[in-house]
mmCIF file with all atom_site columns, C-alpha atoms in Angstrom:
data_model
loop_
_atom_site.group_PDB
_atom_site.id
_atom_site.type_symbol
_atom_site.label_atom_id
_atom_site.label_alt_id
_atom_site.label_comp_id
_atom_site.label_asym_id
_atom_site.label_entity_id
_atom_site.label_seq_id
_atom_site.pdbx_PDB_ins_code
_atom_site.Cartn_x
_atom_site.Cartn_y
_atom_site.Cartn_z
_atom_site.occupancy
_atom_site.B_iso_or_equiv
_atom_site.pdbx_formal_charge
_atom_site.auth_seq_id
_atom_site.auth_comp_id
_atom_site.auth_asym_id
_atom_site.auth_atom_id
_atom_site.pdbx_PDB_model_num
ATOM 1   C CA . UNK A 1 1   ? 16.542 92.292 21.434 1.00 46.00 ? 2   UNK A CA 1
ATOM 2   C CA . UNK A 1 2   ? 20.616 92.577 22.214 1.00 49.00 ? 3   UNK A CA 1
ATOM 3   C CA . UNK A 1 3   ? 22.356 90.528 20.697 1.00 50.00 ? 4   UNK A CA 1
ATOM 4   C CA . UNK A 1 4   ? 24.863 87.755 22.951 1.00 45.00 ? 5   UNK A CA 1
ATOM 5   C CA . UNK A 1 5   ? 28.556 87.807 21.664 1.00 50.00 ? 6   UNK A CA 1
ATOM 6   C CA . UNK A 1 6   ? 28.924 84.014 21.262 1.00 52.00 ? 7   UNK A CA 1
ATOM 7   C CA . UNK A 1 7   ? 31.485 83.702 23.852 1.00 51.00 ? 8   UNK A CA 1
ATOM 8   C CA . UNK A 1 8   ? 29.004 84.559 26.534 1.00 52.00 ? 9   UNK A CA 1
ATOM 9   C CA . UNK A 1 9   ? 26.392 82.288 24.933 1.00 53.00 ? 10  UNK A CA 1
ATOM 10  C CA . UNK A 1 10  ? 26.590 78.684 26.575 1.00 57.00 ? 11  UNK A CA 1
ATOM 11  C CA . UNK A 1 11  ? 27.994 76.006 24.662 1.00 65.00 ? 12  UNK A CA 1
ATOM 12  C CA . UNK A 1 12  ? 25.465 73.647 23.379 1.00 78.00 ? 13  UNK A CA 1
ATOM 13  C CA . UNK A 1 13  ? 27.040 69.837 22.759 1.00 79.00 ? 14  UNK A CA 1
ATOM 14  C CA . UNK A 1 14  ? 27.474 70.333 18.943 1.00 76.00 ? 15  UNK A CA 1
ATOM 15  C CA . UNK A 1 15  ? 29.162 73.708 19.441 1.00 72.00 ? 16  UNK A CA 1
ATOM 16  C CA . UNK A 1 16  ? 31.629 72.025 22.024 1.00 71.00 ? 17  UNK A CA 1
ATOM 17  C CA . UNK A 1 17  ? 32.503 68.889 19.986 1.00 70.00 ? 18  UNK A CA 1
ATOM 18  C CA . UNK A 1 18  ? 33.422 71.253 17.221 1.00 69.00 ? 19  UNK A CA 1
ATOM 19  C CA . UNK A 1 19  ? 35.481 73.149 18.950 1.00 68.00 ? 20  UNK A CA 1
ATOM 20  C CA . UNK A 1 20  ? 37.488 70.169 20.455 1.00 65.00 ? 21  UNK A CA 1
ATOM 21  C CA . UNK A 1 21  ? 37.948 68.512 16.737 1.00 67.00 ? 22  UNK A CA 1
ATOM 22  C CA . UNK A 1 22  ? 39.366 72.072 15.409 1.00 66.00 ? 23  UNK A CA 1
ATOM 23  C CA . UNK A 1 23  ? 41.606 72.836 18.372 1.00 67.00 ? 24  UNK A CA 1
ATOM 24  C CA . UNK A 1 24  ? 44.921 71.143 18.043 1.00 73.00 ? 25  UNK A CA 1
ATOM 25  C CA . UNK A 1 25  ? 46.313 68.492 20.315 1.00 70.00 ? 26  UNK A CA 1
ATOM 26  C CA . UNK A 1 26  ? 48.674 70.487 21.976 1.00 71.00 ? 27  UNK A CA 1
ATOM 27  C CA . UNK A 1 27  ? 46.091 73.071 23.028 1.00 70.00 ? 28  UNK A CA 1
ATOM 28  C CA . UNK A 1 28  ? 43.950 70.604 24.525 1.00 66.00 ? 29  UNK A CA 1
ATOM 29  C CA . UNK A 1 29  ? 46.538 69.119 26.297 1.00 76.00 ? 30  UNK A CA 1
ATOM 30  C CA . UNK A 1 30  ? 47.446 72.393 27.731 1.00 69.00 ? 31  UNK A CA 1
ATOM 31  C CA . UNK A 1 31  ? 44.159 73.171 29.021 1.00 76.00 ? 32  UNK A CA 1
ATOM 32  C CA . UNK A 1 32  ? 44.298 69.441 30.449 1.00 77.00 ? 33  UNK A CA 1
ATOM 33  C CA . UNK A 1 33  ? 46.903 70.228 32.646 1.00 72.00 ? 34  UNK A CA 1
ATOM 34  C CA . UNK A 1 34  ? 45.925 73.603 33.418 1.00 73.00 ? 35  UNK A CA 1
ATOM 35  C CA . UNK A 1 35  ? 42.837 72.089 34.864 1.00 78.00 ? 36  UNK A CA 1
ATOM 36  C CA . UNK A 1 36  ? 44.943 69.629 36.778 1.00 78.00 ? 37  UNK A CA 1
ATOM 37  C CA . UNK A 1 37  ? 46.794 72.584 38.727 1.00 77.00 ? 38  UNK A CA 1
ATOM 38  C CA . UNK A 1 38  ? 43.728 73.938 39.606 1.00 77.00 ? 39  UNK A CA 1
ATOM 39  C CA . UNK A 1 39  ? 42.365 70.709 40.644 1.00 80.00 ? 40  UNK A CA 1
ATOM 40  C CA . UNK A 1 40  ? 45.126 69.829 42.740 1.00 79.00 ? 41  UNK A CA 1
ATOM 41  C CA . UNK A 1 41  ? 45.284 73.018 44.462 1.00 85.00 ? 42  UNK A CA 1
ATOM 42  C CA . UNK A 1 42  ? 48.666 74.219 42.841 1.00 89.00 ? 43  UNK A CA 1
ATOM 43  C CA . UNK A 1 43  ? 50.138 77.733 41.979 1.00 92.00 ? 44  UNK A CA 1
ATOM 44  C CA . UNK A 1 44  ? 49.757 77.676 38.005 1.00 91.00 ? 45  UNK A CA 1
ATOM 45  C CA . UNK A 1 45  ? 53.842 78.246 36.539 1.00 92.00 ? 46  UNK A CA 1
ATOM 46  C CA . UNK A 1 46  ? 52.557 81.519 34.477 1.00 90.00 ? 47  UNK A CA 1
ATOM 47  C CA . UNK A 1 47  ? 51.310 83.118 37.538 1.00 92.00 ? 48  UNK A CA 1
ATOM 48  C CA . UNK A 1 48  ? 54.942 82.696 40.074 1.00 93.00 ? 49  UNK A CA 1
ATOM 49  C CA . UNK A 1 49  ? 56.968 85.344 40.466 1.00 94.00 ? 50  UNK A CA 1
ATOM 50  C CA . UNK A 1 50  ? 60.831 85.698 41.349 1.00 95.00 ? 51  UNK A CA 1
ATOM 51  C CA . UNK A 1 51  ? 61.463 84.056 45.063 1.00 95.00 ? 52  UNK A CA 1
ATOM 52  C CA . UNK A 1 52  ? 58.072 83.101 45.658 1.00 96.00 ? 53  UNK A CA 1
ATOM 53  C CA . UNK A 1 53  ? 57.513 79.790 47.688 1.00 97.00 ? 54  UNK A CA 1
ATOM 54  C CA . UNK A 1 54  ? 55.206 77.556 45.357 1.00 96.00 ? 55  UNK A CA 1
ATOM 55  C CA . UNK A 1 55  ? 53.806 74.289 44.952 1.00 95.00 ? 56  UNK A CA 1
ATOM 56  C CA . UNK A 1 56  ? 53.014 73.722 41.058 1.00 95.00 ? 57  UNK A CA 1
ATOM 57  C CA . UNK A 1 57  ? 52.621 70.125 39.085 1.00 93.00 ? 58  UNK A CA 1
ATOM 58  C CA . UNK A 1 58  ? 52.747 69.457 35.629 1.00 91.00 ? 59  UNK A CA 1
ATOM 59  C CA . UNK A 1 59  ? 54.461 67.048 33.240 1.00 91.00 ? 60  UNK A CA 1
ATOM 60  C CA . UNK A 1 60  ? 57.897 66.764 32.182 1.00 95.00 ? 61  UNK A CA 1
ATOM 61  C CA . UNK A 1 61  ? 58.632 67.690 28.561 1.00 93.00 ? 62  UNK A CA 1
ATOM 62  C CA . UNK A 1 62  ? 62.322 67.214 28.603 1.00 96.00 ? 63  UNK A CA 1
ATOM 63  C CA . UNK A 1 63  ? 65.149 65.718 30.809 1.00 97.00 ? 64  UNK A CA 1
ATOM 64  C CA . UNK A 1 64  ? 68.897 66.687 30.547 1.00 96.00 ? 65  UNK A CA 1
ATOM 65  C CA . UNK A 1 65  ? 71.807 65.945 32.279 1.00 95.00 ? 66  UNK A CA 1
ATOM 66  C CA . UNK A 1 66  ? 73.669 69.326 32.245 1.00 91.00 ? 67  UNK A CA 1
ATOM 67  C CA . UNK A 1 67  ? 77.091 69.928 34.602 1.00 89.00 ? 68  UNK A CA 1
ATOM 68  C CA . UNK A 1 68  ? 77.031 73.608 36.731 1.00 83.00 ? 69  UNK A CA 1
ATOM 69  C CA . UNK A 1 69  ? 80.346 74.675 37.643 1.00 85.00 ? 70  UNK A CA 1
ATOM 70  C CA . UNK A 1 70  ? 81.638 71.247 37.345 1.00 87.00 ? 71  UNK A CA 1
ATOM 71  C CA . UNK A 1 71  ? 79.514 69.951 39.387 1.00 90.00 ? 72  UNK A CA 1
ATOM 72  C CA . UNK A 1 72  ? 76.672 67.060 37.906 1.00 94.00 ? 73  UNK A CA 1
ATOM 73  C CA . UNK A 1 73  ? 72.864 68.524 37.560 1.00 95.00 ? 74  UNK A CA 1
ATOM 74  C CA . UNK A 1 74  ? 69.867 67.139 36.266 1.00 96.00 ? 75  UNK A CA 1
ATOM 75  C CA . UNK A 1 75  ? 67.905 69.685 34.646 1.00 96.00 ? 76  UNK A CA 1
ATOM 76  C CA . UNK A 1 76  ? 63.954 69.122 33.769 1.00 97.00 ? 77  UNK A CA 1
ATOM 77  C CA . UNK A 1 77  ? 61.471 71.401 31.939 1.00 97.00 ? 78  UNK A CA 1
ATOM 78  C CA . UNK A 1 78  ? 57.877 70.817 33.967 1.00 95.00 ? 79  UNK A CA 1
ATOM 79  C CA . UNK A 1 79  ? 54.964 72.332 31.873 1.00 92.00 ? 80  UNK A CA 1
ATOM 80  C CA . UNK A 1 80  ? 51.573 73.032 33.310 1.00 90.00 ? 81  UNK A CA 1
ATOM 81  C CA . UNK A 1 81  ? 49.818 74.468 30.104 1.00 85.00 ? 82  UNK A CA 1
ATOM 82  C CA . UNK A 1 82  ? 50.223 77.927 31.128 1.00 88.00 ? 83  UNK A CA 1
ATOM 83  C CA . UNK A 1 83  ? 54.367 77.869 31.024 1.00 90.00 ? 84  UNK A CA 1
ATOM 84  C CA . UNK A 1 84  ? 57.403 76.148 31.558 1.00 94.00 ? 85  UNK A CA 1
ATOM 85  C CA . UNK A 1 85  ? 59.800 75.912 34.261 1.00 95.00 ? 86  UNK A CA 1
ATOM 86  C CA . UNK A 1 86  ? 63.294 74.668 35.051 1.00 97.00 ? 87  UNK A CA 1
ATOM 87  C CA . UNK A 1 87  ? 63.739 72.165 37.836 1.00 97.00 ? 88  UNK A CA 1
ATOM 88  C CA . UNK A 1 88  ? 67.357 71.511 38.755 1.00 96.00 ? 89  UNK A CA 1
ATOM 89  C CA . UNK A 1 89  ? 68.532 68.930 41.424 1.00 96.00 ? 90  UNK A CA 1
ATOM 90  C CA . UNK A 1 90  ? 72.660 69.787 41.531 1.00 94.00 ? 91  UNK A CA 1
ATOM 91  C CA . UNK A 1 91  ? 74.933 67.218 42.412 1.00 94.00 ? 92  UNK A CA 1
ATOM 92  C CA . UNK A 1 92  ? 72.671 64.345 40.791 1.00 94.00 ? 93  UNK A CA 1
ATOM 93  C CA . UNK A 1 93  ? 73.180 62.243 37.530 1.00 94.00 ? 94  UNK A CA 1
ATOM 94  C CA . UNK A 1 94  ? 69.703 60.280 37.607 1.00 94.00 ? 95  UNK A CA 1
ATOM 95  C CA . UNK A 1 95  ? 66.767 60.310 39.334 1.00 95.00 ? 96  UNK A CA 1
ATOM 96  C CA . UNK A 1 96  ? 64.613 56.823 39.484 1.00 95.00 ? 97  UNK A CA 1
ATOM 97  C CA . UNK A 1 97  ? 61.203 57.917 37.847 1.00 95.00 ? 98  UNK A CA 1
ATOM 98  C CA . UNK A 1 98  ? 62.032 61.073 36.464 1.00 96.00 ? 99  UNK A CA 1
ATOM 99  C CA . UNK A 1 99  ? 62.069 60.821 32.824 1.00 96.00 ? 100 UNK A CA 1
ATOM 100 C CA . UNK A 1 100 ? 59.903 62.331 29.940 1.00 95.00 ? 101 UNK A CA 1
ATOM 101 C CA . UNK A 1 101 ? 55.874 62.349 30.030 1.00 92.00 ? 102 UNK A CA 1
ATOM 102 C CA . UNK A 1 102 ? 56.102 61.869 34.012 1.00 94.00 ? 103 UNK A CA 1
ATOM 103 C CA . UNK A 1 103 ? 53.818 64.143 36.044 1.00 92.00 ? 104 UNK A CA 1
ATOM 104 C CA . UNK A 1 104 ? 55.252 65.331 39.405 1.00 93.00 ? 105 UNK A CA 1
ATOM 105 C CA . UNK A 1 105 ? 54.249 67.923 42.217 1.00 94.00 ? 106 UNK A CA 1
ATOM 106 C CA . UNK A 1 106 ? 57.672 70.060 43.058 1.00 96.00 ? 107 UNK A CA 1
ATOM 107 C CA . UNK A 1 107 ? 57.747 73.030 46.123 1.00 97.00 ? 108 UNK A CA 1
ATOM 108 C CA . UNK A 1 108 ? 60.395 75.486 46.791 1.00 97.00 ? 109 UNK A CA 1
ATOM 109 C CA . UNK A 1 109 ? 61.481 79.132 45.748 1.00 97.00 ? 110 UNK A CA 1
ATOM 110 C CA . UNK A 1 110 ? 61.466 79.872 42.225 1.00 96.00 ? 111 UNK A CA 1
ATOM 111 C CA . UNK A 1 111 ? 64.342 82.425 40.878 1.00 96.00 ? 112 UNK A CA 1
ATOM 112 C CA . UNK A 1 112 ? 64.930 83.632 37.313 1.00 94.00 ? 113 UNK A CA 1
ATOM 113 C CA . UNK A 1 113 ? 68.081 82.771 35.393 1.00 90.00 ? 114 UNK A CA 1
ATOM 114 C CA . UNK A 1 114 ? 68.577 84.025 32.349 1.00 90.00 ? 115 UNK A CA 1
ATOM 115 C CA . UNK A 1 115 ? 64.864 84.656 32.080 1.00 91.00 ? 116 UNK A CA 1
ATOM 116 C CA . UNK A 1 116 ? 63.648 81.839 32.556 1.00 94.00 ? 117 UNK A CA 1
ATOM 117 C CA . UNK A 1 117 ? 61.563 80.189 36.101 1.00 96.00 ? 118 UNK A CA 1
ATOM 118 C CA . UNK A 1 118 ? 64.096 78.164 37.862 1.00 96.00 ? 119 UNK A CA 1
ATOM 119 C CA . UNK A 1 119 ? 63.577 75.816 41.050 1.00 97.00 ? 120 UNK A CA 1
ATOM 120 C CA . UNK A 1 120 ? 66.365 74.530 42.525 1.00 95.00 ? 121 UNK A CA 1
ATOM 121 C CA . UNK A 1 121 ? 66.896 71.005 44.467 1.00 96.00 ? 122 UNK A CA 1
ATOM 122 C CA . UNK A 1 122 ? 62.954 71.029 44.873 1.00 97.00 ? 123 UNK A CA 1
ATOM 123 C CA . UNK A 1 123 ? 60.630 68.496 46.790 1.00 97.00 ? 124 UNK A CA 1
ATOM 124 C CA . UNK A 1 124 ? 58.708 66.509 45.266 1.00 96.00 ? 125 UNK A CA 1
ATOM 125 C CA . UNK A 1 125 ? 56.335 64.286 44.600 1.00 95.00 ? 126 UNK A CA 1
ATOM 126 C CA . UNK A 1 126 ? 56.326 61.577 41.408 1.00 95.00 ? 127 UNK A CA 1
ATOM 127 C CA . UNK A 1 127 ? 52.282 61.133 40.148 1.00 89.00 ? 128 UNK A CA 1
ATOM 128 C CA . UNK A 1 128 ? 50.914 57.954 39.146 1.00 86.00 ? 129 UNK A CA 1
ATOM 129 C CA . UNK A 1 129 ? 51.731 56.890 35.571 1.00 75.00 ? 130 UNK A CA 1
ATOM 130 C CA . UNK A 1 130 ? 48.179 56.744 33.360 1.00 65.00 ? 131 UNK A CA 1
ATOM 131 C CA . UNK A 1 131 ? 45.235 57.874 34.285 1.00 57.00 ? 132 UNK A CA 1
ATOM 132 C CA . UNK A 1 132 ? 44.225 58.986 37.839 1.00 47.00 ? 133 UNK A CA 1
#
């Protein structure tokens, strides 16, 4: 008789309730909204690459009001449990429903500045607030 490594074996209901008290609350988090990209059909953040067209959704961990060039920009981190990325709308101050813990879907071309996943001036779309 082989012996199953026990992440092949399948989770009985004891094994996965222990598992989900010892894993912190930002790791289950994460893997809630990494199951929410795939649910809403969405390119998960980790996976885009430099000028690639995307659609990704996640929630907003921080929102700053940041001037490029002397000219106004609000800058938001969006994190979908596998990374973060920058979304920038230039030339605006505020944004009516964008603000911290909001989810959103945004599309455009990602670029890299300074390492990081940047989407500029992207479309989007503002999910509902709670539970869906």
């Amino acid at each position: 008789m082989t012996a199953v490594p026990r992440s092949e074996k399948p989770a009985g209901r004891f094994r996965r309730m222990l598992d989900r008290l010892s894993t912190s609350q930002e790791d289950l988090e994460s893997e809630e909204l990494r199951e929410d990209a795939e649910t809403a059909g969405c390119t998960r953040i980790g996976d885009c690459r430099d000028r690639q067209i995307v659609t990704v959704t996640g929630t907003l961990r921080t929102v700053t009001l940041r001037p490029r060039a002397g000219v106004p920009a609000l800058e938001a981190e969006l994190f979908d449990g596998s990374a973060a990325l920058d979304v920038v709308w230039l030339g605006r101050r505020s944004i009516v429903g964008i603000e911290p813990g909001r989810k959103l879907i945004a599309s455009g071309r990602i670029s890299m500045s300074r390492g990081r996943r940047v989407l500029f001036n992207p479309k989007y779309e503002l999910r509902p607030l709670g539970r869906e």
